[in-house]
Amino acid sequence: MKAVAAQALAFLAALAAMPHSAPLWAALFPEVQRPLWESRGWFALLGWHLALALGAAALAALLGLGAAILATRGAGRRLRPVLDALFALAQAVPPVAVIALALPLLGFGAAPVLLALVLYAALPVLRAATAGLEAVPAPVRDAARGCGMGPLGMLWRVELPIALPVIRAGLRMAVVMAIATTAVGAIAGAECLGTPIVTGLANGNTAWVAQGALFTAWLALIAHRALRG
Amino acid sequence: MIRFEAVTHRQGGRAIVEDVSLEVPEGHLCVLLGASGAGKSTLLRMVNRLVAPAEGRVRLAGRDVAETPPEALRRGIGYVIQSVGLFPHWRVAENIATVPRLLGWPRPRIAARVEALLELVGLEPARFRHRFPHELSGGQAQRIGLARALAADPPVLLMDEPFSALDPATRRGLQAELRRIHRETGKTILFVTHDVEEALALADGLAVLEQGRLVAAGRPAALLAPGAAPRLGALFGEEGLAFHRLATLPARALARPGAPPPGTPALAPEATLKAALLRMLAEGAPCLALPPGPGFAGGVLHWVDLVRAAPVAAA
């Protein structure tokens, strides 16, 4: 945990130092005219990036967990292959394509990005939660029923707590995937750490692309390490 | 207390339990005995509505169990299963407190109850209260399973092969504990097993199932009396029938009055003829002393009487 905190601090320090790093980028990219990204504050980009990613991960968690609960009991069991295929398909479509397809309907901004990220990140939650709930031993279920727990009480007191470690692994994956993928949201005009990348590509400014890529990748790495558990 | 009235259960067109009628009087320990697949567990699980009979009904204290909502019904019936099914994420104390918590007992009452139950099942509260199920041996886990079933002080206990997965020594220990707990609490217990010796060691009443049908029911001594139920031979083993019969008869019935020769090993007053035989074999003793008890003046049990009496002992 200490190592992660140190990394996060280093990350924040680097962000804070960015406005003073013009000479460095000028040296690295001598052919670029304005090598330092200055149109938006780096902390504002980070804030939006995290809000988008965590919001999408939370929605994906709700969706995945809800579908897993549905698919592991009673008549819902028959839906399981359908739900799994649906979620797998949703993940198979690249987020960039989802954004492009959703733009006419949802317009520019955060909405199409959230949609793309949720579709992308829901599968690991569904798979993990289904596996976790199915792994609850049959005798434990039998005992819970025999003790007089109702279906909801059993889910809440017994099944979810026992499945929690596996579910947590799925959530972790969803968060890391969302943080790493949010950058593409910049093409829909959503502000995030991907904004310098997209703007840089549009203007032929490779320095901006490098700066956006650096912080996006770094943030995803920190998230991965922090949530490794 | 528990009454099965012509219950039948089918699965995929096949009858698992067929037209079984059986009554378990209050305070009795009734053993359902039969081979695997004989329908014992299915019959037992009808009592707490984990299985619904296709035909017939089950009455508990005179009331059709189908009239009580399943959750409420189950909170009033203790349930113990072979694989125990302790909740792995809860400590021993929380496991035992499952039903009292569902019933909304106040905390101090639950804590006191957990304490008393750990004592009852022979586990020191201070040492076991905070353990997790994975920190228990098989025998300890089943003791906790029994404590959990007894937690809300239900009048009826359903036990589905509770000791079958345990090693023989642990199993015998728990059988003795169960007899003691049954004596102390006076619960009505329905106990499923395929183990003949276990059945005879525990049963007040014995109900034998074969392919879903009840083939014999009654007191063990009566069921095993010579010629009483020829169909039981297969289950008990023809050869072993006489030996098992000894387990249903009190040793004092064959005792001759008089003082034992000095140095004769003494037997517990309520011991069965089987216990007496094993003791004679172990000690190499041709006779055993039976100490006097209530309604019994004391006497001596002789090997020759035992051997001669075994095949016709109940006659």
PDB file of N, CA, C and O in Angstrom, chain A residues 137-151 157-159 161-162, chain B residues 45 50 71 74-75 77 79 81 83-90 98-99 102 148:
ATOM      1  N   PRO A 137     -21.013 -23.222  -1.541  1.00  0.00           N
ATOM      2  CA  PRO A 137     -21.228 -24.671  -1.439  1.00  0.00           C
ATOM      3  C   PRO A 137     -22.700 -25.022  -1.216  1.00  0.00           C
ATOM      4  O   PRO A 137     -23.408 -24.333  -0.466  1.00  0.00           O
ATOM      5  N   ALA A 138     -23.133 -26.103  -1.871  1.00  0.00           N
ATOM      6  CA  ALA A 138     -24.538 -26.530  -1.758  1.00  0.00           C
ATOM      7  C   ALA A 138     -24.955 -26.782  -0.300  1.00  0.00           C
ATOM      8  O   ALA A 138     -26.061 -26.397   0.083  1.00  0.00           O
ATOM      9  N   PRO A 139     -24.107 -27.426   0.533  1.00  0.00           N
ATOM     10  CA  PRO A 139     -24.529 -27.634   1.925  1.00  0.00           C
ATOM     11  C   PRO A 139     -24.773 -26.324   2.672  1.00  0.00           C
ATOM     12  O   PRO A 139     -25.661 -26.248   3.527  1.00  0.00           O
ATOM     13  N   VAL A 140     -23.999 -25.291   2.321  1.00  0.00           N
ATOM     14  CA  VAL A 140     -24.187 -23.991   2.978  1.00  0.00           C
ATOM     15  C   VAL A 140     -25.552 -23.412   2.609  1.00  0.00           C
ATOM     16  O   VAL A 140     -26.287 -22.907   3.451  1.00  0.00           O
ATOM     17  N   ARG A 141     -25.905 -23.539   1.324  1.00  0.00           N
ATOM     18  CA  ARG A 141     -27.242 -23.090   0.898  1.00  0.00           C
ATOM     19  C   ARG A 141     -28.323 -23.890   1.613  1.00  0.00           C
ATOM     20  O   ARG A 141     -29.320 -23.338   2.082  1.00  0.00           O
ATOM     21  N   ASP A 142     -28.122 -25.211   1.656  1.00  0.00           N
ATOM     22  CA  ASP A 142     -29.109 -26.089   2.278  1.00  0.00           C
ATOM     23  C   ASP A 142     -29.299 -25.695   3.744  1.00  0.00           C
ATOM     24  O   ASP A 142     -30.430 -25.569   4.221  1.00  0.00           O
ATOM     25  N   ALA A 143     -28.173 -25.468   4.435  1.00  0.00           N
ATOM     26  CA  ALA A 143     -28.248 -25.098   5.848  1.00  0.00           C
ATOM     27  C   ALA A 143     -28.947 -23.745   6.005  1.00  0.00           C
ATOM     28  O   ALA A 143     -29.759 -23.558   6.906  1.00  0.00           O
ATOM     29  N   ALA A 144     -28.640 -22.809   5.108  1.00  0.00           N
ATOM     30  CA  ALA A 144     -29.250 -21.478   5.204  1.00  0.00           C
ATOM     31  C   ALA A 144     -30.765 -21.578   5.042  1.00  0.00           C
ATOM     32  O   ALA A 144     -31.524 -20.972   5.792  1.00  0.00           O
ATOM     33  N   ARG A 145     -31.178 -22.393   4.058  1.00  0.00           N
ATOM     34  CA  ARG A 145     -32.617 -22.567   3.870  1.00  0.00           C
ATOM     35  C   ARG A 145     -33.227 -23.266   5.068  1.00  0.00           C
ATOM     36  O   ARG A 145     -34.291 -22.896   5.560  1.00  0.00           O
ATOM     37  N   GLY A 146     -32.525 -24.282   5.556  1.00  0.00           N
ATOM     38  CA  GLY A 146     -33.025 -25.041   6.694  1.00  0.00           C
ATOM     39  C   GLY A 146     -33.117 -24.209   7.961  1.00  0.00           C
ATOM     40  O   GLY A 146     -33.901 -24.510   8.849  1.00  0.00           O
ATOM     41  N   CYS A 147     -32.289 -23.174   8.054  1.00  0.00           N
ATOM     42  CA  CYS A 147     -32.340 -22.283   9.219  1.00  0.00           C
ATOM     43  C   CYS A 147     -33.495 -21.287   9.107  1.00  0.00           C
ATOM     44  O   CYS A 147     -33.748 -20.536  10.038  1.00  0.00           O
ATOM     45  N   GLY A 148     -34.129 -21.251   7.950  1.00  0.00           N
ATOM     46  CA  GLY A 148     -35.262 -20.355   7.797  1.00  0.00           C
ATOM     47  C   GLY A 148     -34.915 -19.008   7.191  1.00  0.00           C
ATOM     48  O   GLY A 148     -35.600 -18.021   7.428  1.00  0.00           O
ATOM     49  N   MET A 149     -33.830 -18.947   6.413  1.00  0.00           N
ATOM     50  CA  MET A 149     -33.535 -17.701   5.703  1.00  0.00           C
ATOM     51  C   MET A 149     -34.377 -17.662   4.434  1.00  0.00           C
ATOM     52  O   MET A 149     -34.482 -18.659   3.725  1.00  0.00           O
ATOM     53  N   GLY A 150     -34.938 -16.511   4.121  1.00  0.00           N
ATOM     54  CA  GLY A 150     -35.652 -16.329   2.868  1.00  0.00           C
ATOM     55  C   GLY A 150     -34.646 -16.105   1.747  1.00  0.00           C
ATOM     56  O   GLY A 150     -33.456 -15.947   2.004  1.00  0.00           O
ATOM     57  N   PRO A 151     -35.106 -16.088   0.477  1.00  0.00           N
ATOM     58  CA  PRO A 151     -34.179 -15.925  -0.652  1.00  0.00           C
ATOM     59  C   PRO A 151     -33.343 -14.638  -0.552  1.00  0.00           C
ATOM     60  O   PRO A 151     -32.139 -14.665  -0.815  1.00  0.00           O
ATOM     61  N   ARG A 157     -27.034 -12.242   3.374  1.00  0.00           N
ATOM     62  CA  ARG A 157     -26.242 -12.641   4.537  1.00  0.00           C
ATOM     63  C   ARG A 157     -25.234 -13.726   4.220  1.00  0.00           C
ATOM     64  O   ARG A 157     -24.236 -13.879   4.913  1.00  0.00           O
ATOM     65  N   VAL A 158     -25.548 -14.555   3.200  1.00  0.00           N
ATOM     66  CA  VAL A 158     -24.703 -15.727   2.983  1.00  0.00           C
ATOM     67  C   VAL A 158     -24.021 -15.689   1.613  1.00  0.00           C
ATOM     68  O   VAL A 158     -22.795 -15.699   1.512  1.00  0.00           O
ATOM     69  N   GLU A 159     -24.831 -15.603   0.537  1.00  0.00           N
ATOM     70  CA  GLU A 159     -24.241 -15.788  -0.790  1.00  0.00           C
ATOM     71  C   GLU A 159     -23.294 -14.654  -1.176  1.00  0.00           C
ATOM     72  O   GLU A 159     -22.146 -14.899  -1.565  1.00  0.00           O
ATOM     73  N   PRO A 161     -21.732 -12.322   0.737  1.00  0.00           N
ATOM     74  CA  PRO A 161     -20.485 -12.272   1.513  1.00  0.00           C
ATOM     75  C   PRO A 161     -19.490 -13.369   1.140  1.00  0.00           C
ATOM     76  O   PRO A 161     -18.292 -13.126   1.077  1.00  0.00           O
ATOM     77  N   ILE A 162     -20.004 -14.578   0.858  1.00  0.00           N
ATOM     78  CA  ILE A 162     -19.087 -15.669   0.508  1.00  0.00           C
ATOM     79  C   ILE A 162     -18.483 -15.423  -0.872  1.00  0.00           C
ATOM     80  O   ILE A 162     -17.319 -15.725  -1.129  1.00  0.00           O
TER      81      ILE A 162
ATOM     82  N   ARG B  45     -36.828 -34.297   4.840  1.00  0.00           N
ATOM     83  CA  ARG B  45     -36.907 -32.908   4.363  1.00  0.00           C
ATOM     84  C   ARG B  45     -38.340 -32.455   4.083  1.00  0.00           C
ATOM     85  O   ARG B  45     -38.574 -31.278   3.824  1.00  0.00           O
ATOM     86  N   LEU B  50     -38.449 -28.545   2.875  1.00  0.00           N
ATOM     87  CA  LEU B  50     -37.422 -28.440   1.840  1.00  0.00           C
ATOM     88  C   LEU B  50     -37.836 -29.323   0.669  1.00  0.00           C
ATOM     89  O   LEU B  50     -37.360 -29.168  -0.448  1.00  0.00           O
ATOM     90  N   GLU B  71     -40.326 -20.243   5.869  1.00  0.00           N
ATOM     91  CA  GLU B  71     -39.270 -19.632   6.692  1.00  0.00           C
ATOM     92  C   GLU B  71     -39.608 -19.713   8.178  1.00  0.00           C
ATOM     93  O   GLU B  71     -38.780 -20.094   8.999  1.00  0.00           O
ATOM     94  N   ARG B  74     -39.264 -23.298   9.419  1.00  0.00           N
ATOM     95  CA  ARG B  74     -37.887 -23.781   9.567  1.00  0.00           C
ATOM     96  C   ARG B  74     -37.189 -23.168  10.761  1.00  0.00           C
ATOM     97  O   ARG B  74     -36.309 -23.788  11.357  1.00  0.00           O
ATOM     98  N   ARG B  75     -37.575 -21.931  11.120  1.00  0.00           N
ATOM     99  CA  ARG B  75     -36.952 -21.316  12.290  1.00  0.00           C
ATOM    100  C   ARG B  75     -37.371 -22.030  13.565  1.00  0.00           C
ATOM    101  O   ARG B  75     -36.739 -21.861  14.600  1.00  0.00           O
ATOM    102  N   ILE B  77     -37.629 -25.396  13.695  1.00  0.00           N
ATOM    103  CA  ILE B  77     -37.192 -26.792  13.595  1.00  0.00           C
ATOM    104  C   ILE B  77     -35.674 -26.815  13.448  1.00  0.00           C
ATOM    105  O   ILE B  77     -35.131 -26.136  12.587  1.00  0.00           O
ATOM    106  N   TYR B  79     -32.130 -28.244  12.249  1.00  0.00           N
ATOM    107  CA  TYR B  79     -31.778 -28.992  11.038  1.00  0.00           C
ATOM    108  C   TYR B  79     -30.272 -29.214  11.004  1.00  0.00           C
ATOM    109  O   TYR B  79     -29.496 -28.257  11.030  1.00  0.00           O
ATOM    110  N   ILE B  81     -27.161 -31.395   8.965  1.00  0.00           N
ATOM    111  CA  ILE B  81     -26.898 -32.205   7.776  1.00  0.00           C
ATOM    112  C   ILE B  81     -25.493 -32.787   7.802  1.00  0.00           C
ATOM    113  O   ILE B  81     -24.634 -32.330   8.548  1.00  0.00           O
ATOM    114  N   SER B  83     -22.937 -32.717   5.764  1.00  0.00           N
ATOM    115  CA  SER B  83     -21.785 -31.869   5.469  1.00  0.00           C
ATOM    116  C   SER B  83     -21.810 -30.592   6.286  1.00  0.00           C
ATOM    117  O   SER B  83     -21.114 -29.643   5.973  1.00  0.00           O
ATOM    118  N   VAL B  84     -22.588 -30.578   7.345  1.00  0.00           N
ATOM    119  CA  VAL B  84     -22.654 -29.519   8.353  1.00  0.00           C
ATOM    120  C   VAL B  84     -23.155 -28.195   7.783  1.00  0.00           C
ATOM    121  O   VAL B  84     -24.127 -27.627   8.264  1.00  0.00           O
ATOM    122  N   GLY B  85     -22.453 -27.685   6.721  1.00  0.00           N
ATOM    123  CA  GLY B  85     -22.911 -26.435   6.121  1.00  0.00           C
ATOM    124  C   GLY B  85     -22.812 -25.247   7.054  1.00  0.00           C
ATOM    125  O   GLY B  85     -23.688 -24.389   7.074  1.00  0.00           O
ATOM    126  N   LEU B  86     -21.722 -25.179   7.817  1.00  0.00           N
ATOM    127  CA  LEU B  86     -21.509 -23.956   8.605  1.00  0.00           C
ATOM    128  C   LEU B  86     -21.237 -22.810   7.632  1.00  0.00           C
ATOM    129  O   LEU B  86     -20.698 -23.025   6.549  1.00  0.00           O
ATOM    130  N   PHE B  87     -21.597 -21.579   8.043  1.00  0.00           N
ATOM    131  CA  PHE B  87     -21.356 -20.433   7.175  1.00  0.00           C
ATOM    132  C   PHE B  87     -19.887 -20.035   7.316  1.00  0.00           C
ATOM    133  O   PHE B  87     -19.457 -19.619   8.392  1.00  0.00           O
ATOM    134  N   PRO B  88     -19.117 -20.180   6.233  1.00  0.00           N
ATOM    135  CA  PRO B  88     -17.661 -20.065   6.347  1.00  0.00           C
ATOM    136  C   PRO B  88     -17.188 -18.664   6.708  1.00  0.00           C
ATOM    137  O   PRO B  88     -16.075 -18.505   7.202  1.00  0.00           O
ATOM    138  N   HIS B  89     -18.030 -17.652   6.461  1.00  0.00           N
ATOM    139  CA  HIS B  89     -17.591 -16.280   6.707  1.00  0.00           C
ATOM    140  C   HIS B  89     -17.982 -15.801   8.086  1.00  0.00           C
ATOM    141  O   HIS B  89     -17.728 -14.656   8.428  1.00  0.00           O
ATOM    142  N   TRP B  90     -18.629 -16.651   8.872  1.00  0.00           N
ATOM    143  CA  TRP B  90     -19.031 -16.276  10.222  1.00  0.00           C
ATOM    144  C   TRP B  90     -18.267 -17.085  11.247  1.00  0.00           C
ATOM    145  O   TRP B  90     -17.987 -18.262  11.033  1.00  0.00           O
ATOM    146  N   THR B  98     -27.404 -18.006  14.322  1.00  0.00           N
ATOM    147  CA  THR B  98     -28.149 -17.747  13.080  1.00  0.00           C
ATOM    148  C   THR B  98     -29.657 -17.582  13.298  1.00  0.00           C
ATOM    149  O   THR B  98     -30.234 -16.547  12.949  1.00  0.00           O
ATOM    150  N   VAL B  99     -30.278 -18.599  13.853  1.00  0.00           N
ATOM    151  CA  VAL B  99     -31.741 -18.546  13.979  1.00  0.00           C
ATOM    152  C   VAL B  99     -32.186 -17.503  15.019  1.00  0.00           C
ATOM    153  O   VAL B  99     -33.090 -16.713  14.741  1.00  0.00           O
ATOM    154  N   LEU B 102     -32.212 -14.324  13.283  1.00  0.00           N
ATOM    155  CA  LEU B 102     -33.351 -14.212  12.356  1.00  0.00           C
ATOM    156  C   LEU B 102     -34.635 -13.922  13.118  1.00  0.00           C
ATOM    157  O   LEU B 102     -35.529 -13.243  12.628  1.00  0.00           O
ATOM    158  N   ARG B 148     -26.039 -25.034  16.497  1.00  0.00           N
ATOM    159  CA  ARG B 148     -26.805 -24.094  15.682  1.00  0.00           C
ATOM    160  C   ARG B 148     -28.254 -24.550  15.550  1.00  0.00           C
ATOM    161  O   ARG B 148     -29.182 -23.744  15.622  1.00  0.00           O
TER     162      ARG B 148
END
